[in-house]
mmCIF file of C-alpha atoms in Angstrom:
data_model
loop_
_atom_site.group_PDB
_atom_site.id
_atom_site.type_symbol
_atom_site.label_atom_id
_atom_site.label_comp_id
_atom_site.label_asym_id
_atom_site.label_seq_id
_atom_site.Cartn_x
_atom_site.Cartn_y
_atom_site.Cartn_z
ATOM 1 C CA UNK I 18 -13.313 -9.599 -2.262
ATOM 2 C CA UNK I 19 -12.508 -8.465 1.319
ATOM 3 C CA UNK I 20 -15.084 -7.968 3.625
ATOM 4 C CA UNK I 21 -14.893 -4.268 4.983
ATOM 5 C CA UNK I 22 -14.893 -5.978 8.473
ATOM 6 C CA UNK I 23 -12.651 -8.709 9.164
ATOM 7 C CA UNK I 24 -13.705 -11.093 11.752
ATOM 8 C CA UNK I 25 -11.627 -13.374 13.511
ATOM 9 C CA UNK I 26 -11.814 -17.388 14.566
ATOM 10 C CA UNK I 27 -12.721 -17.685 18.542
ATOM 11 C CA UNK I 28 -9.424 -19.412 19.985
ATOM 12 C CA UNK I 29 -10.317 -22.965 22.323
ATOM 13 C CA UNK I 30 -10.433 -21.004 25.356
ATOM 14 C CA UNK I 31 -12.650 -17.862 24.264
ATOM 15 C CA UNK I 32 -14.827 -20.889 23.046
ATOM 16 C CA UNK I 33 -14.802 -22.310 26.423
ATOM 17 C CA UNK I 34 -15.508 -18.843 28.065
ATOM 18 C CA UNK I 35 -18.127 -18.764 26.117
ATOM 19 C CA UNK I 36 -19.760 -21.932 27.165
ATOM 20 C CA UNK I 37 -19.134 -20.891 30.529
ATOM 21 C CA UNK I 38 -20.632 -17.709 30.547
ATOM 22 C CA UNK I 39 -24.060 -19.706 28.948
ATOM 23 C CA UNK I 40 -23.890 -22.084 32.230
ATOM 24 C CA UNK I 41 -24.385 -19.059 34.592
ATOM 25 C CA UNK I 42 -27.337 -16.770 35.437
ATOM 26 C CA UNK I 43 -27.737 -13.256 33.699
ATOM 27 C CA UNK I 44 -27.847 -10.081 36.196
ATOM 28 C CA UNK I 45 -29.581 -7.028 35.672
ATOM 29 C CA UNK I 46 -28.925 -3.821 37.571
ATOM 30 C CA UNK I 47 -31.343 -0.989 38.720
ATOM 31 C CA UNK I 48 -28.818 1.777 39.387
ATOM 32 C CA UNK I 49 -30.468 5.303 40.233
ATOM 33 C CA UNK I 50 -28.566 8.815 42.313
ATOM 34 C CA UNK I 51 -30.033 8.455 45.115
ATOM 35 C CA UNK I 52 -32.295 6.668 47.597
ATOM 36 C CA UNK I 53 -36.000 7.351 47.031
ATOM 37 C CA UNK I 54 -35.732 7.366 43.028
ATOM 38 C CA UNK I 55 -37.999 4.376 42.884
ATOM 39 C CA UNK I 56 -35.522 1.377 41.725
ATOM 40 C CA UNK I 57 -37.218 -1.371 44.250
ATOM 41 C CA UNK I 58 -40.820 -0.377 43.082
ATOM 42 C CA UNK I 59 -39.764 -0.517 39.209
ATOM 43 C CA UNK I 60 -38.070 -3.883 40.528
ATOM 44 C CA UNK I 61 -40.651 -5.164 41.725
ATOM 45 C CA UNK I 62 -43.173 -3.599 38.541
ATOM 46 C CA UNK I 63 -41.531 -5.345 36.284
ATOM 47 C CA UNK I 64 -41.195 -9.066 37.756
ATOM 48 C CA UNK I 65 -45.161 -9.165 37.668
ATOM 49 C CA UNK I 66 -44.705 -8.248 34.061
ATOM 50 C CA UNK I 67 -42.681 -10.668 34.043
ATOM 51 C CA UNK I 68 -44.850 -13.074 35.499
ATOM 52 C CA UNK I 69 -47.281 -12.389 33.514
ATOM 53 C CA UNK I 70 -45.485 -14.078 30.772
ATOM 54 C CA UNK I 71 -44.602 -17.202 32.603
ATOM 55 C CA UNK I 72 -41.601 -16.290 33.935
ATOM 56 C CA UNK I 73 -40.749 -18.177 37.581
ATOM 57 C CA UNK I 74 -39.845 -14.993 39.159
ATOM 58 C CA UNK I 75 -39.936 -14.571 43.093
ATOM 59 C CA UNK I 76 -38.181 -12.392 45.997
ATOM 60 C CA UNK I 77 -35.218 -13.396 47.810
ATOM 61 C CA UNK I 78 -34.953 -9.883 49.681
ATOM 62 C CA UNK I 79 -36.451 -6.690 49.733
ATOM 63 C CA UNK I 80 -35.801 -3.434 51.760
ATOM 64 C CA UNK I 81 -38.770 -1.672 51.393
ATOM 65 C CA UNK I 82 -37.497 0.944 54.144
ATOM 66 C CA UNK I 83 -40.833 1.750 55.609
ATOM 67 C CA UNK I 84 -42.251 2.880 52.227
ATOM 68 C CA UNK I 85 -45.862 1.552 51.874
ATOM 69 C CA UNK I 86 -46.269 1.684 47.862
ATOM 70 C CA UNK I 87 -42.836 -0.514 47.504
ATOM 71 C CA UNK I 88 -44.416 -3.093 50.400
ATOM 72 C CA UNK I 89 -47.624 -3.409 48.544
ATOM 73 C CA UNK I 90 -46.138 -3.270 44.992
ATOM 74 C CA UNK I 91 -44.996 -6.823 46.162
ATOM 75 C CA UNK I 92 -48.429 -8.346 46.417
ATOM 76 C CA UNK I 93 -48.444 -11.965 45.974
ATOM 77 C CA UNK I 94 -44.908 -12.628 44.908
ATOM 78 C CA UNK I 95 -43.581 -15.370 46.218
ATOM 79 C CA UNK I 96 -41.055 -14.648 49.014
ATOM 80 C CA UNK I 97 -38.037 -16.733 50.389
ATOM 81 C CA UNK I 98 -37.406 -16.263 53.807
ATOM 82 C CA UNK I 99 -34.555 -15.073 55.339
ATOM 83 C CA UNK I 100 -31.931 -17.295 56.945
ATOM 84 C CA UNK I 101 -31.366 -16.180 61.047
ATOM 85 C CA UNK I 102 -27.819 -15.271 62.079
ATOM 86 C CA UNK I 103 -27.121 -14.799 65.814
ATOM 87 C CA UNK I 104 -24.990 -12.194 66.660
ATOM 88 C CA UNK I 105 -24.272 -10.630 69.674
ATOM 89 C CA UNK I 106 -27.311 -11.848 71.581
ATOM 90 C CA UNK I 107 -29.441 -10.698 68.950
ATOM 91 C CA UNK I 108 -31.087 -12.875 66.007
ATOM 92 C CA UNK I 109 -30.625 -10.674 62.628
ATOM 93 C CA UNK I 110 -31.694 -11.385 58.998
ATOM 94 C CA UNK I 111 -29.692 -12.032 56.298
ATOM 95 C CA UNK I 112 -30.963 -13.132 52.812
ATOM 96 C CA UNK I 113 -30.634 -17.178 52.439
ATOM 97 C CA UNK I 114 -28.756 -18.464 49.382
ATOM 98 C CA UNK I 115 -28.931 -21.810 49.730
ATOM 99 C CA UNK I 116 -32.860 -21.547 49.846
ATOM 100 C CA UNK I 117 -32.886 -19.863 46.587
ATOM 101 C CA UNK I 118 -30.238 -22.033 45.063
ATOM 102 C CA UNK I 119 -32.785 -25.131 46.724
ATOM 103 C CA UNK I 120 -35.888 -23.504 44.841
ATOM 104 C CA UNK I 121 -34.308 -22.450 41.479
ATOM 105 C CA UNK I 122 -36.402 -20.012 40.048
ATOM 106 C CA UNK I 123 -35.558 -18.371 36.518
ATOM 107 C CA UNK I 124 -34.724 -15.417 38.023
ATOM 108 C CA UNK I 125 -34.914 -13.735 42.151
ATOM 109 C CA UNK I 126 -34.940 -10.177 42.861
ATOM 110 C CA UNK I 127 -32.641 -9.478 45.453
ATOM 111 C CA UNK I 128 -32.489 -6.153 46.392
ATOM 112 C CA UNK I 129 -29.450 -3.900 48.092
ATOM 113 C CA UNK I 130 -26.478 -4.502 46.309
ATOM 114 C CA UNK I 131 -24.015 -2.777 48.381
ATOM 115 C CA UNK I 132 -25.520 -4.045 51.571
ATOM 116 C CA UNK I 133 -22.498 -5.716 54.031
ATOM 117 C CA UNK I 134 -23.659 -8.927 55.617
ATOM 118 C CA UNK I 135 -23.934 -9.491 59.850
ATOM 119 C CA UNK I 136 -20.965 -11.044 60.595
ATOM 120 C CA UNK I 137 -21.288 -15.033 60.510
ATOM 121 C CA UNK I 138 -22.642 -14.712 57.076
ATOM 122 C CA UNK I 139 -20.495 -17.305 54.842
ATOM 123 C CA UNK I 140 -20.118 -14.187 52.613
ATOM 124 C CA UNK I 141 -18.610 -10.618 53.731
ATOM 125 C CA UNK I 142 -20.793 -8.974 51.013
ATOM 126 C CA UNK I 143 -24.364 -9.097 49.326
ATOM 127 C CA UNK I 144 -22.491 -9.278 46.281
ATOM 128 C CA UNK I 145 -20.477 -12.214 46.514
ATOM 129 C CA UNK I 146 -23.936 -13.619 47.594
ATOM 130 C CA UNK I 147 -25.211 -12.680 44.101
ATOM 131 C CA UNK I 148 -22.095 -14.399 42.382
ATOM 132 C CA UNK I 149 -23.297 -17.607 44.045
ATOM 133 C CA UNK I 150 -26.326 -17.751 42.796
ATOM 134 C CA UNK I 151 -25.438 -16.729 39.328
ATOM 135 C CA UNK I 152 -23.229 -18.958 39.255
ATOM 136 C CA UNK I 153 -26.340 -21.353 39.904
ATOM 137 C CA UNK I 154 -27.579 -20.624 36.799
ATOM 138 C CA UNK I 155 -30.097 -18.336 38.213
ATOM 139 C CA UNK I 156 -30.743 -14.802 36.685
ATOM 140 C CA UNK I 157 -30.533 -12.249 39.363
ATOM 141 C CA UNK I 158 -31.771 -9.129 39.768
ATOM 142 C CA UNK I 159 -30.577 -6.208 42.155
ATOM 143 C CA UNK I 160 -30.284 -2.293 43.254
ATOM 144 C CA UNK I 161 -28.269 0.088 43.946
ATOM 145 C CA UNK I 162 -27.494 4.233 43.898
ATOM 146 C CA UNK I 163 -24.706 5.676 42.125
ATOM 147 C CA UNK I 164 -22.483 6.711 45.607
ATOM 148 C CA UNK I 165 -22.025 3.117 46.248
ATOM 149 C CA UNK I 166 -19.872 2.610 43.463
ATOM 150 C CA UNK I 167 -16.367 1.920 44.378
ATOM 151 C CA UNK I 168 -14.636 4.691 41.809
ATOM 152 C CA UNK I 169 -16.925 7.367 42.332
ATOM 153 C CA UNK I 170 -16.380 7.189 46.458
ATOM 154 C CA UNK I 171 -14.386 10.306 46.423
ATOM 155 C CA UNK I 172 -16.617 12.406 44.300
ATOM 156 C CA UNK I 173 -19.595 11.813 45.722
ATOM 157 C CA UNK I 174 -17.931 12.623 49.015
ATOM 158 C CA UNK I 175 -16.559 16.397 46.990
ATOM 159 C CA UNK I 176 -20.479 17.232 46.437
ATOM 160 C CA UNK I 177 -22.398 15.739 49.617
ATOM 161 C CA UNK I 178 -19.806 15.932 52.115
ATOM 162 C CA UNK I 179 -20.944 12.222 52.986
ATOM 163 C CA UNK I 180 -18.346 8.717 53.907
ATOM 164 C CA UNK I 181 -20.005 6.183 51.801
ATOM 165 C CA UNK I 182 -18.961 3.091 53.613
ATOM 166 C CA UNK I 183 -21.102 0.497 51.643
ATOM 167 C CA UNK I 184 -19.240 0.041 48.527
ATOM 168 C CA UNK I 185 -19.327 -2.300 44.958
ATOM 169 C CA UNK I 186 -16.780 -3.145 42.879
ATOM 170 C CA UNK I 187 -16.312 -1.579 39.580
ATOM 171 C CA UNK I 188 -16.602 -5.170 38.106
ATOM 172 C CA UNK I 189 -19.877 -5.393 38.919
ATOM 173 C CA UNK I 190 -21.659 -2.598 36.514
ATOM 174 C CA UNK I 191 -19.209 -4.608 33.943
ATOM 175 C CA UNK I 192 -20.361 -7.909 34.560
ATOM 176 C CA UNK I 193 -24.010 -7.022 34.367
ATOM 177 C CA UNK I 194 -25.681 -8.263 31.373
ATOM 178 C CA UNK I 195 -27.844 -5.188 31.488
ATOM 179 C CA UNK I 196 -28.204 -1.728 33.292
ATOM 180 C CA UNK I 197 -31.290 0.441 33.579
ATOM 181 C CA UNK I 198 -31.344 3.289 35.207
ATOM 182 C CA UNK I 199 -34.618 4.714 37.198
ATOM 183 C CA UNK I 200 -35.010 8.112 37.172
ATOM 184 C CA UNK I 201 -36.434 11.301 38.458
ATOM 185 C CA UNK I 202 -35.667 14.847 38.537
ATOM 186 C CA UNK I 203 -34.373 16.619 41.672
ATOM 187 C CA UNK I 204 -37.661 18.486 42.203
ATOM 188 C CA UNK I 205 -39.792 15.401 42.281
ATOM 189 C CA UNK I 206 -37.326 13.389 44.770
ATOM 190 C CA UNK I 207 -37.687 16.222 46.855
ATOM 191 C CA UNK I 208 -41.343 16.043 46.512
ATOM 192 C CA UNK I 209 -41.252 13.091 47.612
ATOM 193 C CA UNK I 210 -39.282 13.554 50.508
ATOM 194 C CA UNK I 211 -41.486 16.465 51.728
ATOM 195 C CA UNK I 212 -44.817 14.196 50.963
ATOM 196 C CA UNK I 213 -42.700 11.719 53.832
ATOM 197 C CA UNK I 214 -42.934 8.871 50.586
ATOM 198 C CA UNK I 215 -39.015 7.997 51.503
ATOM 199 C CA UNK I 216 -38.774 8.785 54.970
ATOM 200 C CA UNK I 217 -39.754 9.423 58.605
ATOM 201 C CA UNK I 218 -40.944 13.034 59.382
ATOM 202 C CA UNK I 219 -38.829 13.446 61.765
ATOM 203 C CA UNK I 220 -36.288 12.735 58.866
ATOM 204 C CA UNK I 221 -37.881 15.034 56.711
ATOM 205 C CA UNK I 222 -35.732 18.157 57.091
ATOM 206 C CA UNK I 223 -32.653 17.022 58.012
ATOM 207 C CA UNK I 224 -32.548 15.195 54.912
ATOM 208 C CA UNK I 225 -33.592 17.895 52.253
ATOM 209 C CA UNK I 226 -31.035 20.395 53.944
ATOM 210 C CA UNK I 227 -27.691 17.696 53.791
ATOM 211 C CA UNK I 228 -27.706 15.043 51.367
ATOM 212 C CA UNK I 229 -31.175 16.037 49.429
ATOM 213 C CA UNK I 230 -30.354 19.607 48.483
ATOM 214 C CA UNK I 231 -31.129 20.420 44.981
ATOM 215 C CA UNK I 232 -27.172 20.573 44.233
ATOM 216 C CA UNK I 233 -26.171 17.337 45.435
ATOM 217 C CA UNK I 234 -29.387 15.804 43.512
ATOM 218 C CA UNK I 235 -28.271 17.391 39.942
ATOM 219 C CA UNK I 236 -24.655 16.424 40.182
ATOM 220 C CA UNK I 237 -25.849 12.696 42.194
ATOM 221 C CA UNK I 238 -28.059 12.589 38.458
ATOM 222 C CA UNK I 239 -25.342 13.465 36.140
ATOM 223 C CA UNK I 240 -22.852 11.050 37.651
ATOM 224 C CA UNK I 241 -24.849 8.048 37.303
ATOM 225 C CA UNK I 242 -26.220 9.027 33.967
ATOM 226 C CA UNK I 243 -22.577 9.399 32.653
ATOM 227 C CA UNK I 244 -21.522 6.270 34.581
ATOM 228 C CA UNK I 245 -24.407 4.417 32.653
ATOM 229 C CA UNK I 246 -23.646 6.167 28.968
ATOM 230 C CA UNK I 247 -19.852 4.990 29.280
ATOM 231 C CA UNK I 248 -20.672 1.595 30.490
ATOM 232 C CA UNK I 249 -22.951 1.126 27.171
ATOM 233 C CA UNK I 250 -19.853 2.305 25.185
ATOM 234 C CA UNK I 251 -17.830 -0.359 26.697
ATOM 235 C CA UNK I 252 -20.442 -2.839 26.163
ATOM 236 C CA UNK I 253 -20.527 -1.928 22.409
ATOM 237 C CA UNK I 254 -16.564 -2.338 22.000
ATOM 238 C CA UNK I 255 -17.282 -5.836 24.017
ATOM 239 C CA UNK I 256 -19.880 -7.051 21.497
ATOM 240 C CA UNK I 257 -17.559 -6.229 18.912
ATOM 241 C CA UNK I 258 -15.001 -8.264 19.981
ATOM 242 C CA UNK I 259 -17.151 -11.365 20.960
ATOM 243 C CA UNK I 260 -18.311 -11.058 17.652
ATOM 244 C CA UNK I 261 -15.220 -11.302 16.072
ATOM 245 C CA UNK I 262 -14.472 -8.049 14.594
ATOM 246 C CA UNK I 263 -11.293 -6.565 14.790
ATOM 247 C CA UNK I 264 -10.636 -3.351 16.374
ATOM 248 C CA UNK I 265 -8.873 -0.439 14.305
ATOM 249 C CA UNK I 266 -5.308 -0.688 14.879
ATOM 250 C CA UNK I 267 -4.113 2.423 17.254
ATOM 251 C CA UNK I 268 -1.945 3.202 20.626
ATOM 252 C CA UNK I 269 -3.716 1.680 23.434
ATOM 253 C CA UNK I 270 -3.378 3.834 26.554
ATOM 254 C CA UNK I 271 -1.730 2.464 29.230
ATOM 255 C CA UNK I 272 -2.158 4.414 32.388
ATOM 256 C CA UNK I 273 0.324 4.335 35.366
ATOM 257 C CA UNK I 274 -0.261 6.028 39.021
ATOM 258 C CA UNK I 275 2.287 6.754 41.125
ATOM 259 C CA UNK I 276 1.370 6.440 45.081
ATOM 260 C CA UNK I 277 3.050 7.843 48.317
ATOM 261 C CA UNK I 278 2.255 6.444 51.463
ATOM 262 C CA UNK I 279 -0.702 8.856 52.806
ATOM 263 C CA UNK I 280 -4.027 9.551 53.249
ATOM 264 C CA UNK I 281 -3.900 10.298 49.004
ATOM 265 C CA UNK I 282 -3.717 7.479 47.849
ATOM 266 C CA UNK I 283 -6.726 5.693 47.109
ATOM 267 C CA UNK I 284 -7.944 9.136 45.613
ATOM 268 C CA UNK I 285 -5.273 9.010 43.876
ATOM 269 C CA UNK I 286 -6.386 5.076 42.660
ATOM 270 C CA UNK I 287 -10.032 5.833 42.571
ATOM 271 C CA UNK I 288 -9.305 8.495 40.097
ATOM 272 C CA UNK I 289 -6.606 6.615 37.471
ATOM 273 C CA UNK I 290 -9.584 4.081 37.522
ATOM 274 C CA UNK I 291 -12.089 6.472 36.339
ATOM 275 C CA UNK I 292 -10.028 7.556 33.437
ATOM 276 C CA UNK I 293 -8.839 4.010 31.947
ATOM 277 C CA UNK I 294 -12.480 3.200 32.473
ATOM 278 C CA UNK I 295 -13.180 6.115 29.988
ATOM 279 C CA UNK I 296 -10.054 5.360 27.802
ATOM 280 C CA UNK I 297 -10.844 1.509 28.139
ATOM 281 C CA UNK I 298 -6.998 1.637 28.955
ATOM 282 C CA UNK I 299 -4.841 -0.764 30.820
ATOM 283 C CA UNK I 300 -3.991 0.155 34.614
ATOM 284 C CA UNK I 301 -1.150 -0.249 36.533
ATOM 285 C CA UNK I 302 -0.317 1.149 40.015
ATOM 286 C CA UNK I 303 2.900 1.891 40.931
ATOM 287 C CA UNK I 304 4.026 2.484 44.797
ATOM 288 C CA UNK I 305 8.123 2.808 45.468
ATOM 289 C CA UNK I 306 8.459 1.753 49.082
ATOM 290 C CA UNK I 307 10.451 3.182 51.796
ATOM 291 C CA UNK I 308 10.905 3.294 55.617
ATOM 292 C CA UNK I 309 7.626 5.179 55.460
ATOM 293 C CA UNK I 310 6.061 2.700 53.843
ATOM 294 C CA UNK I 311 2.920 0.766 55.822
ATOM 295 C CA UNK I 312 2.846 -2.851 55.663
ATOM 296 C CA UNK I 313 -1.552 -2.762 56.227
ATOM 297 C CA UNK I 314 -1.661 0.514 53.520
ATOM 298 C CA UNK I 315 0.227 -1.567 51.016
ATOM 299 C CA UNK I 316 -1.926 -4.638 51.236
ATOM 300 C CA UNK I 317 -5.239 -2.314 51.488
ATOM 301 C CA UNK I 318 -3.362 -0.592 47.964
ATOM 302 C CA UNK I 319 -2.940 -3.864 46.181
ATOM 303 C CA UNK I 320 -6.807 -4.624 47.246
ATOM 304 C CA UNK I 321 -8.159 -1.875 45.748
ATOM 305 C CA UNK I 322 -5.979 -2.545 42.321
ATOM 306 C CA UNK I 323 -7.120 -5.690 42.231
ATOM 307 C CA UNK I 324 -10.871 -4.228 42.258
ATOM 308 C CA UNK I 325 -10.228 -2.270 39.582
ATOM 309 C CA UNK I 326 -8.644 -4.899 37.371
ATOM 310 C CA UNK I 327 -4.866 -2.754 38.087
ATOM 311 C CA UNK I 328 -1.784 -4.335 37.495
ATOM 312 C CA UNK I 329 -0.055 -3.116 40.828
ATOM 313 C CA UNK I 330 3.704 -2.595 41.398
ATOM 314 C CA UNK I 331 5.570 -2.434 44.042
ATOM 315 C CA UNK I 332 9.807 -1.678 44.102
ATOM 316 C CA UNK I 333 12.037 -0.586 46.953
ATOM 317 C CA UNK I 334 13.496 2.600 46.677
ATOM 318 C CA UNK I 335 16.745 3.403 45.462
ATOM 319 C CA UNK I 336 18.738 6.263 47.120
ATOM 320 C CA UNK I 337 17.830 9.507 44.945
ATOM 321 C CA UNK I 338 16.485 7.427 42.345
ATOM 322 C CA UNK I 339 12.644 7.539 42.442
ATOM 323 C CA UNK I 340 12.567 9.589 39.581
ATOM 324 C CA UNK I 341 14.488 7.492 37.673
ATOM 325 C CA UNK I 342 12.866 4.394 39.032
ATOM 326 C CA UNK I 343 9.271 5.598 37.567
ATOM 327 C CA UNK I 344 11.012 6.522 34.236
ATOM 328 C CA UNK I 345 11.738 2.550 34.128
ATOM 329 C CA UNK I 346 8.713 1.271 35.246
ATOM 330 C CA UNK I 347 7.064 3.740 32.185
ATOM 331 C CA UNK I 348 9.298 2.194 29.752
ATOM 332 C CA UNK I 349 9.377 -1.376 30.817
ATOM 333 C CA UNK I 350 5.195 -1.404 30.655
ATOM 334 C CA UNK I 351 5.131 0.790 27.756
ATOM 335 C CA UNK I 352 3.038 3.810 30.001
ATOM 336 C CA UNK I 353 1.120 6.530 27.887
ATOM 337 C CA UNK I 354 0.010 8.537 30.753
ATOM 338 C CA UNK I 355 1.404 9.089 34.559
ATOM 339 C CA UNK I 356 -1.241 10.318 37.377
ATOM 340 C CA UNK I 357 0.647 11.497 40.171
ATOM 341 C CA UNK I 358 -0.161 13.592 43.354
ATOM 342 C CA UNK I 359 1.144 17.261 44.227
ATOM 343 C CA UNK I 360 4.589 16.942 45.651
ATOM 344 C CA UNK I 361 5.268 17.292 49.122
ATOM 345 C CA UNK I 362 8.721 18.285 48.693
ATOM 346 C CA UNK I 363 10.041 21.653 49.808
ATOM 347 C CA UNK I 364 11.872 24.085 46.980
ATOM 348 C CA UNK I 365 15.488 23.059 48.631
ATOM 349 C CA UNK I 366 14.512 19.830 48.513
ATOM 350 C CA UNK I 367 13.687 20.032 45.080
ATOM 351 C CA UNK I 368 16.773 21.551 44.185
ATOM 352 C CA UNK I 369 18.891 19.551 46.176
ATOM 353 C CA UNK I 370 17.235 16.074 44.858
ATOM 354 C CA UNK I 371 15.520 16.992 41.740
ATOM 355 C CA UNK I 372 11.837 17.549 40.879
ATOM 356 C CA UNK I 373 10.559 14.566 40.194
ATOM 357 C CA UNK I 374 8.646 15.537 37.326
ATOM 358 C CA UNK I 375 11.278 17.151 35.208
ATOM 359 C CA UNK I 376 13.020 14.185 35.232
ATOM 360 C CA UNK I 377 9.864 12.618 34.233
ATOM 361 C CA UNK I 378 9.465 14.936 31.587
ATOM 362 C CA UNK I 379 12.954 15.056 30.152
ATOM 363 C CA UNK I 380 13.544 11.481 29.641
ATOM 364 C CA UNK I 381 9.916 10.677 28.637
ATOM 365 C CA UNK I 382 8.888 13.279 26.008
ATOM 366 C CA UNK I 383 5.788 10.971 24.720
ATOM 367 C CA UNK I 384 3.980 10.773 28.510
ATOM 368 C CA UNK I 385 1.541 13.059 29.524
ATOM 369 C CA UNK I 386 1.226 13.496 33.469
ATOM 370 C CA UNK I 387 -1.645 14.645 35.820
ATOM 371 C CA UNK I 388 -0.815 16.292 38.910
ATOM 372 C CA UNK I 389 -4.069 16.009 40.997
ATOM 373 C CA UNK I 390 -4.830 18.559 43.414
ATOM 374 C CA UNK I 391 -4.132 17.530 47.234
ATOM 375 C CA UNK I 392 -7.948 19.545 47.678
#
């Protein structure tokens, strides 16, 4: 009798992956909207919990940020000093791997994910700081707000009006073996603010009347709520397969988008990476050079793809033939949706060369394209 679910034997490198994966530490990720939520004091919470149990738990860094309940909430942890890094005449503090690799505790909280090293660090990022010492066998844990995330960058910048230069790959929230999030509503961040719990008081207004207002709060909430709910649906579809049960035969998206050389573009990225997230679809990133073209903007372009797990492309344009050239590329990498910004072409132009997306639309009845808005 067949089993309703079919399961399927692990090949010799899944197996190996496997083994591999056991070898290295597990991380866990406090993610909250914004700063003030409380993610460093729930950090720090739960590793006397932890303690409590006989866990070997300690601190590799924490930014406390002036806030006296997160410094105490430390108490008698045990602390590893940071390593000194001399940089222009002045001696700065970066967290010290090596030290906590030396110690080897069961697990280190080190706060700050998105945090960019000085300069001199052997690592660019806090990040690839945390790979090391995962990769150490040590279970790490770490912080970080929603606007930090690498795919959200433009969003984030549509409701605050804020740069967000501090960034983390996607990858990240993917390779964490768990997520919480900390939470609070607007009114009692605000609260907070106004009781000077998160900052200075001669931060106080400024901040409740830019980044803080109510608005930005509520939509800063629901992004990193629906960030969290999607990344436990992709977790789900990951157990499934490491368990061995084969997924319901279907069309697997495939989603292509189609860059110009301009300011656009990584919007343009940012957002195709958002929706194969959702779809769980397979990304590709297509950019048809021409005299325009920007050796530093392509190299920045294939960057970013590479973040995101994207398959990027890159042809040489053919006189008159972009159109046709996309309608290839769809084919050839069996595309089921095209994300594409507003045209800058004129209405002669258009006539005289073709809109691009007729063509598009003729020859590839099956595709569905996106035309995001240049706003």
């Amino acid at each position: 009798m067949q089993n309703d679910r079919e399961y399927k034997r692990l090949s010799p490198e899944e197996i190996l992956q496997k083994i591999e994966k056991m070898k290295k530490g597990r991380l866990k990720i406090y993610i909250g909207a914004a700063p003030g939520v409380g993610k460093t004091f729930h950090m720090l919470r739960d590793a006397h919990d932890h303690r409590a149990k006989g866990v070997d738990i300690i601190v590799g860094l924490i930014e406390a940020h002036g806030r006296k309940t997160t410094t105490a909430e430390v108490k008698d942890l045990e602390i590893i000093a940071k390593q000194t890094i001399l940089y222009k005449g002045k001696e700065l503090k970066e967290l010290d791997v090596a030290a906590i690799i030396k110690r080897n505790p069961d697990v280190v909280i080190v706060d700050e994910l998105a945090h960019t090293n000085v300069p001199g660090s052997k690592n660019k990022k806090r990040y690839e700081d945390i790979h090391e010492i995962l990769e150490a066998g040590i279970h790490v844990w770490t912080a970080m707000n929603i606007q930090h995330l690498e795919s959200v960058r433009d969003i984030v910048g549509q409701i605050t009006g804020v740069r967000v230069n501090e960034r983390v790959p996607d990858s990240m929230l993917r390779e964490a073996d768990e997520v919480e999030v900390v939470d609070v509503s607007p009114e009692t961040l605000r609260a907070r603010i106004q009781e000077g719990n998160v900052y200075n008081k001669d931060k106080i207004e400024q901040s409740l009347n830019n980044f803080f207002r109510r608005g930005n709060l509520v939509a800063l909430r629901e992004l990193s709520l629906r960030e969290v709910a999607d990344d436990i649906d992709l977790r789900l579809e990951k157990e499934r397969t490491e368990l061995g049960i084969e997924e319901p035969s279907g069309v697997h998206e495939k989603i292509l988008v189609c860059i110009q050389y301009g300011p656009k573009a990584e919007k343009l990225i940012r957002r195709g990476a958002r929706i194969a997230n959702r779809l769980n679809a397979e990304l590709y990133i297509l950019h048809i050079s021409s005299h325009e073209s920007d050796p530093k903007s392509i190299e920045e372009w294939k960057q970013l793809a590479e973040q995101f797990g994207a398959t990027f492309i890159l042809q040489k344009a053919r006189s008159r033939k972009v159109a046709q050239q996309m309608v290839e590329v769809c084919r050839q990498y069996k595309i089921t949706q095209i994300i594409m910004g507003m045209s800058a072409r004129t209405r002669w132009e258009e006539i005289w060369k073709g809109s691009i997306i007729n063509v598009i639309m003729q020859q590839l009845q099956y595709v569905d394209v996106l035309i995001v808005s240049d706003r």
